[in-house]
Short mmCIF file of N, CA and C in Angstrom, two decimals:
data_model
loop_
_atom_site.label_atom_id
_atom_site.label_comp_id
_atom_site.label_asym_id
_atom_site.label_seq_id
_atom_site.Cartn_x
_atom_site.Cartn_y
_atom_site.Cartn_z
N VAL M 19 -12.35 12.47 38.67
CA VAL M 19 -11.38 12.12 37.64
C VAL M 19 -10.93 13.40 36.94
N GLN M 20 -9.64 13.54 36.82
CA GLN M 20 -9.11 14.66 36.06
C GLN M 20 -8.38 14.15 34.82
N LEU M 21 -8.62 14.81 33.72
CA LEU M 21 -7.96 14.48 32.46
C LEU M 21 -7.10 15.65 32.03
N VAL M 22 -5.86 15.41 31.74
CA VAL M 22 -4.94 16.46 31.34
C VAL M 22 -4.26 16.08 30.04
N GLU M 23 -4.51 16.87 29.00
CA GLU M 23 -3.90 16.63 27.71
C GLU M 23 -2.56 17.36 27.61
N SER M 24 -1.70 16.82 26.80
CA SER M 24 -0.43 17.46 26.50
C SER M 24 0.08 16.99 25.15
N GLY M 25 1.10 17.63 24.65
CA GLY M 25 1.70 17.18 23.40
C GLY M 25 1.35 18.00 22.18
N GLY M 26 0.47 18.97 22.33
CA GLY M 26 0.11 19.79 21.20
C GLY M 26 1.26 20.71 20.79
N GLY M 27 1.09 21.35 19.64
CA GLY M 27 2.11 22.28 19.17
C GLY M 27 1.87 22.66 17.74
N SER M 28 2.87 23.26 17.15
CA SER M 28 2.80 23.70 15.75
C SER M 28 3.71 22.85 14.89
N VAL M 29 3.16 22.33 13.80
CA VAL M 29 3.96 21.50 12.90
C VAL M 29 3.62 21.88 11.47
N GLN M 30 4.53 21.48 10.56
CA GLN M 30 4.24 21.70 9.15
C GLN M 30 3.42 20.54 8.60
N ALA M 31 2.73 20.81 7.54
CA ALA M 31 1.95 19.77 6.88
C ALA M 31 2.83 18.55 6.56
N GLY M 32 2.25 17.39 6.81
CA GLY M 32 3.02 16.16 6.63
C GLY M 32 3.72 15.68 7.89
N GLY M 33 3.75 16.54 8.90
CA GLY M 33 4.43 16.22 10.15
C GLY M 33 3.63 15.32 11.07
N THR M 34 4.19 15.03 12.21
CA THR M 34 3.57 14.15 13.19
C THR M 34 3.56 14.82 14.58
N LEU M 35 2.59 14.41 15.38
CA LEU M 35 2.52 14.79 16.78
C LEU M 35 1.92 13.61 17.53
N ARG M 36 2.26 13.51 18.78
CA ARG M 36 1.62 12.55 19.65
C ARG M 36 1.03 13.25 20.86
N LEU M 37 -0.26 13.18 21.01
CA LEU M 37 -0.93 13.77 22.13
C LEU M 37 -1.09 12.73 23.25
N SER M 38 -1.05 13.22 24.47
CA SER M 38 -1.25 12.37 25.64
C SER M 38 -2.38 12.90 26.48
N CYS M 39 -3.10 11.99 27.12
CA CYS M 39 -4.18 12.35 28.04
C CYS M 39 -3.96 11.55 29.31
N ALA M 40 -3.51 12.21 30.35
CA ALA M 40 -3.25 11.54 31.62
C ALA M 40 -4.47 11.63 32.52
N ALA M 41 -4.91 10.48 32.98
CA ALA M 41 -6.08 10.41 33.87
C ALA M 41 -5.60 10.25 35.30
N SER M 42 -6.11 11.05 36.17
CA SER M 42 -5.75 10.94 37.57
C SER M 42 -7.03 10.92 38.42
N GLY M 43 -6.91 10.45 39.61
CA GLY M 43 -8.04 10.39 40.51
C GLY M 43 -8.58 8.99 40.60
N GLN M 44 -8.75 8.30 39.46
CA GLN M 44 -9.22 6.93 39.50
C GLN M 44 -8.55 6.16 38.34
N SER M 45 -8.33 4.92 38.55
CA SER M 45 -7.82 4.08 37.48
C SER M 45 -8.98 3.37 36.80
N TYR M 46 -9.02 3.50 35.48
CA TYR M 46 -10.11 2.89 34.74
C TYR M 46 -10.05 1.38 34.77
N SER M 47 -8.91 0.81 35.12
CA SER M 47 -8.81 -0.63 35.20
C SER M 47 -9.70 -1.21 36.32
N ARG M 48 -10.16 -0.34 37.22
CA ARG M 48 -11.04 -0.78 38.29
C ARG M 48 -12.43 -1.11 37.76
N TYR M 49 -12.78 -0.62 36.61
CA TYR M 49 -14.13 -0.74 36.11
C TYR M 49 -14.21 -1.75 34.94
N ASP M 50 -15.32 -2.46 34.88
CA ASP M 50 -15.51 -3.41 33.78
C ASP M 50 -15.71 -2.69 32.46
N ASP M 51 -16.40 -1.58 32.48
CA ASP M 51 -16.72 -0.85 31.24
C ASP M 51 -16.19 0.58 31.36
N TRP M 52 -15.52 1.01 30.35
CA TRP M 52 -15.15 2.41 30.23
C TRP M 52 -14.93 2.74 28.77
N CYS M 53 -14.97 4.00 28.47
CA CYS M 53 -14.79 4.48 27.12
C CYS M 53 -13.99 5.77 27.20
N MET M 54 -12.96 5.88 26.39
CA MET M 54 -12.18 7.11 26.31
C MET M 54 -12.12 7.53 24.85
N ALA M 55 -12.09 8.81 24.63
CA ALA M 55 -12.15 9.29 23.26
C ALA M 55 -11.35 10.58 23.09
N TRP M 56 -11.07 10.87 21.85
CA TRP M 56 -10.49 12.13 21.45
C TRP M 56 -11.51 12.90 20.60
N PHE M 57 -11.63 14.16 20.88
CA PHE M 57 -12.44 15.09 20.11
C PHE M 57 -11.54 16.25 19.69
N ARG M 58 -12.02 17.01 18.71
CA ARG M 58 -11.29 18.22 18.35
C ARG M 58 -12.29 19.29 17.95
N GLN M 59 -11.85 20.53 18.12
CA GLN M 59 -12.71 21.66 17.79
C GLN M 59 -11.89 22.74 17.12
N ALA M 60 -12.17 22.96 15.84
CA ALA M 60 -11.51 24.03 15.12
C ALA M 60 -12.22 25.33 15.39
N SER M 61 -11.50 26.42 15.21
CA SER M 61 -12.04 27.73 15.49
C SER M 61 -13.31 27.96 14.70
N GLY M 62 -14.38 28.33 15.40
CA GLY M 62 -15.65 28.63 14.76
C GLY M 62 -16.45 27.41 14.37
N LYS M 63 -16.02 26.23 14.73
CA LYS M 63 -16.72 25.01 14.36
C LYS M 63 -17.13 24.23 15.60
N GLU M 64 -18.01 23.25 15.41
CA GLU M 64 -18.46 22.44 16.51
C GLU M 64 -17.38 21.38 16.85
N ARG M 65 -17.44 20.94 18.09
CA ARG M 65 -16.54 19.88 18.53
C ARG M 65 -16.91 18.60 17.81
N GLU M 66 -15.91 17.90 17.29
CA GLU M 66 -16.19 16.69 16.55
C GLU M 66 -15.36 15.52 17.11
N TRP M 67 -15.95 14.36 17.00
CA TRP M 67 -15.31 13.12 17.46
C TRP M 67 -14.19 12.74 16.53
N VAL M 68 -13.06 12.32 17.10
CA VAL M 68 -11.91 11.89 16.33
C VAL M 68 -11.80 10.37 16.39
N GLY M 69 -11.98 9.80 17.56
CA GLY M 69 -11.91 8.35 17.72
C GLY M 69 -12.09 7.96 19.16
N SER M 70 -12.29 6.67 19.40
CA SER M 70 -12.53 6.21 20.76
C SER M 70 -11.98 4.82 20.96
N LEU M 71 -11.75 4.52 22.24
CA LEU M 71 -11.23 3.22 22.67
C LEU M 71 -12.05 2.76 23.85
N ASP M 72 -12.49 1.49 23.84
CA ASP M 72 -13.26 1.03 24.99
C ASP M 72 -12.51 -0.03 25.76
N SER M 73 -13.13 -0.47 26.84
CA SER M 73 -12.49 -1.40 27.77
C SER M 73 -12.26 -2.78 27.17
N ASP M 74 -12.95 -3.10 26.07
CA ASP M 74 -12.71 -4.35 25.35
C ASP M 74 -11.64 -4.22 24.30
N GLY M 75 -11.05 -3.05 24.20
CA GLY M 75 -9.97 -2.85 23.22
C GLY M 75 -10.42 -2.43 21.84
N ARG M 76 -11.72 -2.19 21.72
CA ARG M 76 -12.22 -1.77 20.37
C ARG M 76 -11.90 -0.32 20.14
N ILE M 77 -11.38 -0.03 18.97
CA ILE M 77 -11.01 1.32 18.59
C ILE M 77 -11.74 1.68 17.30
N ASN M 78 -12.31 2.86 17.28
CA ASN M 78 -12.96 3.37 16.09
C ASN M 78 -12.48 4.77 15.80
N TYR M 79 -12.48 5.12 14.53
CA TYR M 79 -11.97 6.42 14.10
C TYR M 79 -12.95 7.12 13.18
N ALA M 80 -12.91 8.42 13.21
CA ALA M 80 -13.66 9.20 12.22
C ALA M 80 -13.01 8.97 10.84
N ASP M 81 -13.82 9.00 9.82
CA ASP M 81 -13.30 8.79 8.46
C ASP M 81 -12.20 9.76 8.10
N SER M 82 -12.31 10.97 8.62
CA SER M 82 -11.34 12.02 8.28
C SER M 82 -9.93 11.76 8.79
N VAL M 83 -9.81 10.87 9.76
CA VAL M 83 -8.48 10.61 10.34
C VAL M 83 -8.04 9.15 10.18
N LYS M 84 -8.94 8.32 9.69
CA LYS M 84 -8.67 6.90 9.56
C LYS M 84 -7.43 6.68 8.66
N GLY M 85 -6.51 5.87 9.15
CA GLY M 85 -5.30 5.60 8.42
C GLY M 85 -4.17 6.57 8.72
N ARG M 86 -4.49 7.65 9.40
CA ARG M 86 -3.45 8.64 9.76
C ARG M 86 -3.25 8.74 11.27
N PHE M 87 -4.33 8.59 12.02
CA PHE M 87 -4.28 8.72 13.46
C PHE M 87 -4.41 7.35 14.12
N THR M 88 -3.75 7.21 15.26
CA THR M 88 -3.81 5.94 16.00
C THR M 88 -4.01 6.22 17.48
N ILE M 89 -5.03 5.58 18.05
CA ILE M 89 -5.31 5.71 19.49
C ILE M 89 -4.74 4.49 20.21
N SER M 90 -4.10 4.75 21.34
CA SER M 90 -3.60 3.65 22.15
C SER M 90 -3.66 4.08 23.61
N LYS M 91 -3.43 3.12 24.49
CA LYS M 91 -3.52 3.42 25.93
C LYS M 91 -2.49 2.63 26.69
N ASP M 92 -1.83 3.31 27.59
CA ASP M 92 -0.90 2.66 28.53
C ASP M 92 -1.69 2.44 29.81
N ASN M 93 -2.15 1.20 30.04
CA ASN M 93 -3.01 0.94 31.18
C ASN M 93 -2.25 1.09 32.49
N ARG M 94 -0.97 0.81 32.46
CA ARG M 94 -0.18 0.90 33.70
C ARG M 94 -0.08 2.35 34.14
N LYS M 95 0.14 3.25 33.16
CA LYS M 95 0.31 4.65 33.48
C LYS M 95 -1.03 5.40 33.43
N ASN M 96 -2.07 4.73 32.90
CA ASN M 96 -3.39 5.37 32.79
C ASN M 96 -3.32 6.59 31.88
N ILE M 97 -2.65 6.44 30.75
CA ILE M 97 -2.51 7.52 29.77
C ILE M 97 -3.08 7.05 28.42
N LEU M 98 -3.89 7.90 27.83
CA LEU M 98 -4.42 7.68 26.49
C LEU M 98 -3.60 8.49 25.50
N TYR M 99 -3.27 7.90 24.38
CA TYR M 99 -2.45 8.58 23.38
C TYR M 99 -3.22 8.76 22.07
N LEU M 100 -2.83 9.76 21.33
CA LEU M 100 -3.30 9.97 19.97
C LEU M 100 -2.08 10.28 19.12
N GLN M 101 -1.66 9.28 18.35
CA GLN M 101 -0.54 9.45 17.41
C GLN M 101 -1.13 10.00 16.11
N MET M 102 -0.61 11.15 15.68
CA MET M 102 -1.15 11.82 14.50
C MET M 102 -0.04 11.92 13.46
N ASN M 103 -0.27 11.27 12.33
CA ASN M 103 0.70 11.27 11.21
C ASN M 103 0.09 11.98 10.01
N SER M 104 0.94 12.38 9.07
CA SER M 104 0.50 13.00 7.83
C SER M 104 -0.48 14.14 8.11
N LEU M 105 -0.12 14.99 9.00
CA LEU M 105 -1.01 16.09 9.40
C LEU M 105 -1.22 17.07 8.26
N THR M 106 -2.41 17.61 8.20
CA THR M 106 -2.77 18.62 7.22
C THR M 106 -3.31 19.83 7.93
N PRO M 107 -3.37 20.98 7.24
CA PRO M 107 -3.95 22.18 7.88
C PRO M 107 -5.37 21.94 8.37
N GLY M 108 -6.08 21.03 7.76
CA GLY M 108 -7.43 20.70 8.19
C GLY M 108 -7.49 20.05 9.55
N ASP M 109 -6.35 19.59 10.06
CA ASP M 109 -6.31 18.98 11.39
C ASP M 109 -6.08 20.02 12.48
N THR M 110 -5.90 21.27 12.10
CA THR M 110 -5.69 22.33 13.09
C THR M 110 -6.94 22.47 13.96
N ALA M 111 -6.75 22.35 15.26
CA ALA M 111 -7.89 22.41 16.19
C ALA M 111 -7.37 22.30 17.60
N MET M 112 -8.26 22.56 18.55
CA MET M 112 -8.01 22.20 19.92
C MET M 112 -8.44 20.77 20.11
N TYR M 113 -7.60 19.96 20.68
CA TYR M 113 -7.88 18.53 20.86
C TYR M 113 -8.19 18.26 22.33
N PHE M 114 -9.28 17.51 22.54
CA PHE M 114 -9.73 17.21 23.88
C PHE M 114 -9.82 15.68 24.07
N CYS M 115 -9.50 15.21 25.24
CA CYS M 115 -9.83 13.84 25.57
C CYS M 115 -11.04 13.82 26.51
N ALA M 116 -11.78 12.74 26.44
CA ALA M 116 -12.99 12.58 27.20
C ALA M 116 -13.10 11.15 27.68
N ALA M 117 -13.83 10.95 28.74
CA ALA M 117 -13.95 9.62 29.33
C ALA M 117 -15.29 9.44 30.00
N THR M 118 -15.72 8.21 30.03
CA THR M 118 -16.93 7.84 30.76
C THR M 118 -16.79 6.41 31.27
N ILE M 119 -17.45 6.15 32.40
CA ILE M 119 -17.38 4.81 32.99
C ILE M 119 -18.59 4.03 32.53
N ARG M 120 -18.62 3.71 31.25
CA ARG M 120 -19.62 2.86 30.63
C ARG M 120 -19.10 2.54 29.23
N THR M 121 -19.82 1.75 28.50
CA THR M 121 -19.36 1.36 27.18
C THR M 121 -19.37 2.56 26.21
N CYS M 122 -18.74 2.37 25.07
CA CYS M 122 -18.76 3.39 24.02
C CYS M 122 -20.04 3.24 23.20
N GLY M 123 -21.16 3.32 23.89
CA GLY M 123 -22.43 3.12 23.20
C GLY M 123 -22.75 4.21 22.19
N ARG M 124 -22.43 5.43 22.56
CA ARG M 124 -22.65 6.59 21.67
C ARG M 124 -21.40 7.40 21.62
N PRO M 125 -20.35 6.90 21.04
CA PRO M 125 -19.03 7.52 21.15
C PRO M 125 -18.91 8.92 20.57
N MET M 126 -19.79 9.25 19.62
CA MET M 126 -19.70 10.55 18.99
C MET M 126 -20.48 11.63 19.72
N TRP M 127 -21.24 11.25 20.72
CA TRP M 127 -22.07 12.21 21.46
C TRP M 127 -21.23 12.87 22.53
N LEU M 128 -21.22 14.17 22.55
CA LEU M 128 -20.48 14.89 23.60
C LEU M 128 -21.08 14.54 24.97
N ALA M 129 -22.38 14.43 25.04
CA ALA M 129 -23.04 14.19 26.32
C ALA M 129 -22.81 12.80 26.86
N TRP M 130 -22.21 11.91 26.06
CA TRP M 130 -21.97 10.54 26.51
C TRP M 130 -20.88 10.51 27.57
N TYR M 131 -20.03 11.55 27.59
CA TYR M 131 -18.84 11.56 28.41
C TYR M 131 -19.02 12.40 29.66
N ASN M 132 -18.54 11.89 30.78
CA ASN M 132 -18.66 12.59 32.04
C ASN M 132 -17.46 13.48 32.35
N TYR M 133 -16.32 13.16 31.76
CA TYR M 133 -15.08 13.83 32.11
C TYR M 133 -14.40 14.34 30.84
N TRP M 134 -13.89 15.55 30.95
CA TRP M 134 -13.20 16.20 29.83
C TRP M 134 -11.92 16.85 30.28
N GLY M 135 -10.94 16.85 29.44
CA GLY M 135 -9.72 17.59 29.70
C GLY M 135 -9.89 19.03 29.23
N GLN M 136 -8.84 19.79 29.44
CA GLN M 136 -8.89 21.24 29.11
C GLN M 136 -8.50 21.50 27.67
N GLY M 137 -7.92 20.52 27.02
CA GLY M 137 -7.57 20.66 25.61
C GLY M 137 -6.12 21.02 25.39
N THR M 138 -5.62 20.66 24.21
CA THR M 138 -4.28 21.03 23.78
C THR M 138 -4.36 21.43 22.32
N GLN M 139 -3.70 22.55 21.98
CA GLN M 139 -3.83 23.10 20.65
C GLN M 139 -2.86 22.44 19.69
N VAL M 140 -3.40 22.10 18.51
CA VAL M 140 -2.58 21.57 17.41
C VAL M 140 -2.76 22.52 16.22
N THR M 141 -1.66 23.01 15.70
CA THR M 141 -1.67 23.93 14.56
C THR M 141 -0.78 23.36 13.47
N VAL M 142 -1.36 23.17 12.29
CA VAL M 142 -0.62 22.63 11.16
C VAL M 142 -0.61 23.67 10.05
N SER M 143 0.57 24.01 9.59
CA SER M 143 0.67 25.05 8.56
C SER M 143 1.40 24.52 7.31
#
């Protein structure tokens, strides 16, 4: 499975961006359980969980983005999205998508995920 993120860029505070994560190689609809997530890593900091979506449609968000970010998925295209509104400089980071073929049992654990994208940079000034 390959995950490829896109949609990053530079925006002013208060702006919006929508990130995409295209999955190729396998369709997650083939599996009963799967979990996909967004993480981010600011310069000099550890990678942190942003939010996740599981095969039952459950979505959870980190407190820092709740109410501003929205995760969705186009099952037909096999693309995971992260809509980011009301961006602040604190959201500046490299954003990664991750996936695993099991439930979101430990969604915040990096090791829970088998597949990672290469990341897309988001800069908010």
